[in-house]
C-alpha cells in the first residue's frame, strides 16, 4: 500500500517538472535597439564673411601718395618672409604694406584681414597709394582677405600694384592685374583723403574798403 502511494507521488512530481516552460512573452511595445546614429559629413563651406562696412579713416599728415609709392618702389627685390615687417629679414604682404606706411608715420592695421570691413571704392578709380585687397591662397582663407598690396597706377592706366608675394617672385615686386588676381580680388581702399583744391581769390573783385575816385 505504501509502495503504491509513493509511486503515485513520484509520478505526479515527475509530470509537474516535465511540463514545457513557456518562454517569457516580450512586451508588445518593446523595440529592438539599433544603432540609429547617422554620421553627418562635415562640409566646410568656405563662404566669405560679410561685415558692416566702415569708412576708412587714416591720418596721412603731409605725406602724398606719390612720396609713398616712390618709397615703396625702393624696396623691390626684398625677399618674402612670413610674419615679418623687417626689411633685413624680409616681408610678408601686410608686413610690407605696414612698413611702407609706418615709414611716414601713418598707422594702419597690421593684418590684411583687418581691412575686410573697411568700405571700398570702385576699382576703376584706383590710384597711387590706394590699398588693394585679395583673398588668400591657403585653404583656410581663400574666400576671405589674405593678401594686400599698394596701387601704383592711375585711373585709366592698366592697374598695377606693388606687394610682397610668396609666389614665383618670392618677394617685393610689381604686378599688373591679371586673371589670377582678378579672381581673388575683394576691394580697393582709399587711404589718402581727396584733396579739395582751394579756390583762388578773384583778383578782379575790388576791395570793399577801396575808395572809388569820382
PDB file of N, CA, C and O in Angstrom, residues 58-68 101 103-107 191-193 195:
ATOM      1  N   UNK A  58      42.179 107.230 -41.975  1.00  0.00           N
ATOM      2  CA  UNK A  58      43.586 107.137 -41.617  1.00  0.00           C
ATOM      3  C   UNK A  58      44.224 108.524 -41.718  1.00  0.00           C
ATOM      4  O   UNK A  58      43.998 109.260 -42.671  1.00  0.00           O
ATOM      5  N   UNK A  59      45.018 108.858 -40.722  1.00  0.00           N
ATOM      6  CA  UNK A  59      45.692 110.154 -40.698  1.00  0.00           C
ATOM      7  C   UNK A  59      46.979 110.062 -41.519  1.00  0.00           C
ATOM      8  O   UNK A  59      47.918 109.363 -41.144  1.00  0.00           O
ATOM      9  N   UNK A  60      47.001 110.754 -42.639  1.00  0.00           N
ATOM     10  CA  UNK A  60      48.156 110.679 -43.530  1.00  0.00           C
ATOM     11  C   UNK A  60      49.068 111.900 -43.427  1.00  0.00           C
ATOM     12  O   UNK A  60      50.140 111.917 -44.053  1.00  0.00           O
ATOM     13  N   UNK A  61      48.655 112.888 -42.645  1.00  0.00           N
ATOM     14  CA  UNK A  61      49.502 114.065 -42.443  1.00  0.00           C
ATOM     15  C   UNK A  61      49.814 114.780 -43.748  1.00  0.00           C
ATOM     16  O   UNK A  61      48.949 114.959 -44.604  1.00  0.00           O
ATOM     17  N   UNK A  62      51.088 115.161 -43.904  1.00  0.00           N
ATOM     18  CA  UNK A  62      51.522 115.894 -45.092  1.00  0.00           C
ATOM     19  C   UNK A  62      52.055 114.964 -46.183  1.00  0.00           C
ATOM     20  O   UNK A  62      52.482 115.434 -47.243  1.00  0.00           O
ATOM     21  N   UNK A  63      52.035 113.674 -45.938  1.00  0.00           N
ATOM     22  CA  UNK A  63      52.557 112.720 -46.908  1.00  0.00           C
ATOM     23  C   UNK A  63      51.662 112.668 -48.136  1.00  0.00           C
ATOM     24  O   UNK A  63      50.430 112.678 -48.024  1.00  0.00           O
ATOM     25  N   UNK A  64      52.265 112.605 -49.300  1.00  0.00           N
ATOM     26  CA  UNK A  64      51.496 112.490 -50.540  1.00  0.00           C
ATOM     27  C   UNK A  64      51.562 111.049 -51.048  1.00  0.00           C
ATOM     28  O   UNK A  64      52.515 110.315 -50.757  1.00  0.00           O
ATOM     29  N   UNK A  65      50.576 110.624 -51.817  1.00  0.00           N
ATOM     30  CA  UNK A  65      50.618 109.279 -52.395  1.00  0.00           C
ATOM     31  C   UNK A  65      51.854 109.043 -53.254  1.00  0.00           C
ATOM     32  O   UNK A  65      52.403 107.941 -53.267  1.00  0.00           O
ATOM     33  N   UNK A  66      52.296 110.085 -53.965  1.00  0.00           N
ATOM     34  CA  UNK A  66      53.488 109.944 -54.811  1.00  0.00           C
ATOM     35  C   UNK A  66      54.719 109.611 -53.976  1.00  0.00           C
ATOM     36  O   UNK A  66      55.538 108.762 -54.365  1.00  0.00           O
ATOM     37  N   UNK A  67      54.863 110.282 -52.833  1.00  0.00           N
ATOM     38  CA  UNK A  67      56.001 110.011 -51.955  1.00  0.00           C
ATOM     39  C   UNK A  67      55.956 108.577 -51.434  1.00  0.00           C
ATOM     40  O   UNK A  67      56.984 107.888 -51.374  1.00  0.00           O
ATOM     41  N   UNK A  68      54.759 108.137 -51.069  1.00  0.00           N
ATOM     42  CA  UNK A  68      54.619 106.795 -50.519  1.00  0.00           C
ATOM     43  C   UNK A  68      54.962 105.738 -51.564  1.00  0.00           C
ATOM     44  O   UNK A  68      55.688 104.780 -51.285  1.00  0.00           O
ATOM     45  N   UNK A 101      53.854 102.332 -44.887  1.00  0.00           N
ATOM     46  CA  UNK A 101      53.039 103.392 -44.290  1.00  0.00           C
ATOM     47  C   UNK A 101      53.640 103.865 -42.966  1.00  0.00           C
ATOM     48  O   UNK A 101      53.594 105.060 -42.656  1.00  0.00           O
ATOM     49  N   UNK A 103      56.706 104.084 -42.256  1.00  0.00           N
ATOM     50  CA  UNK A 103      57.858 104.938 -42.579  1.00  0.00           C
ATOM     51  C   UNK A 103      57.456 106.408 -42.597  1.00  0.00           C
ATOM     52  O   UNK A 103      58.276 107.276 -42.292  1.00  0.00           O
ATOM     53  N   UNK A 104      56.195 106.671 -42.928  1.00  0.00           N
ATOM     54  CA  UNK A 104      55.699 108.048 -42.972  1.00  0.00           C
ATOM     55  C   UNK A 104      54.839 108.378 -41.757  1.00  0.00           C
ATOM     56  O   UNK A 104      54.155 109.402 -41.736  1.00  0.00           O
ATOM     57  N   UNK A 105      54.863 107.519 -40.763  1.00  0.00           N
ATOM     58  CA  UNK A 105      54.094 107.771 -39.548  1.00  0.00           C
ATOM     59  C   UNK A 105      52.602 107.566 -39.708  1.00  0.00           C
ATOM     60  O   UNK A 105      51.810 108.068 -38.900  1.00  0.00           O
ATOM     61  N   UNK A 106      52.200 106.801 -40.734  1.00  0.00           N
ATOM     62  CA  UNK A 106      50.790 106.541 -40.974  1.00  0.00           C
ATOM     63  C   UNK A 106      50.434 105.185 -40.362  1.00  0.00           C
ATOM     64  O   UNK A 106      51.034 104.162 -40.714  1.00  0.00           O
ATOM     65  N   UNK A 107      49.492 105.202 -39.455  1.00  0.00           N
ATOM     66  CA  UNK A 107      49.118 103.982 -38.744  1.00  0.00           C
ATOM     67  C   UNK A 107      47.961 103.279 -39.466  1.00  0.00           C
ATOM     68  O   UNK A 107      46.895 103.855 -39.665  1.00  0.00           O
ATOM     69  N   UNK A 191      43.120 105.329 -48.929  1.00  0.00           N
ATOM     70  CA  UNK A 191      43.766 105.725 -47.670  1.00  0.00           C
ATOM     71  C   UNK A 191      43.919 107.230 -47.602  1.00  0.00           C
ATOM     72  O   UNK A 191      43.617 107.866 -46.594  1.00  0.00           O
ATOM     73  N   UNK A 192      44.401 107.825 -48.696  1.00  0.00           N
ATOM     74  CA  UNK A 192      44.623 109.265 -48.733  1.00  0.00           C
ATOM     75  C   UNK A 192      43.326 109.978 -49.097  1.00  0.00           C
ATOM     76  O   UNK A 192      42.716 109.687 -50.128  1.00  0.00           O
ATOM     77  N   UNK A 193      42.919 110.878 -48.247  1.00  0.00           N
ATOM     78  CA  UNK A 193      41.691 111.624 -48.497  1.00  0.00           C
ATOM     79  C   UNK A 193      41.844 112.499 -49.733  1.00  0.00           C
ATOM     80  O   UNK A 193      42.937 112.945 -50.069  1.00  0.00           O
ATOM     81  N   UNK A 195      42.065 115.562 -51.945  1.00  0.00           N
ATOM     82  CA  UNK A 195      42.491 116.934 -51.695  1.00  0.00           C
ATOM     83  C   UNK A 195      41.535 117.897 -52.386  1.00  0.00           C
ATOM     84  O   UNK A 195      41.369 117.874 -53.611  1.00  0.00           O
TER      85      UNK A 195
END
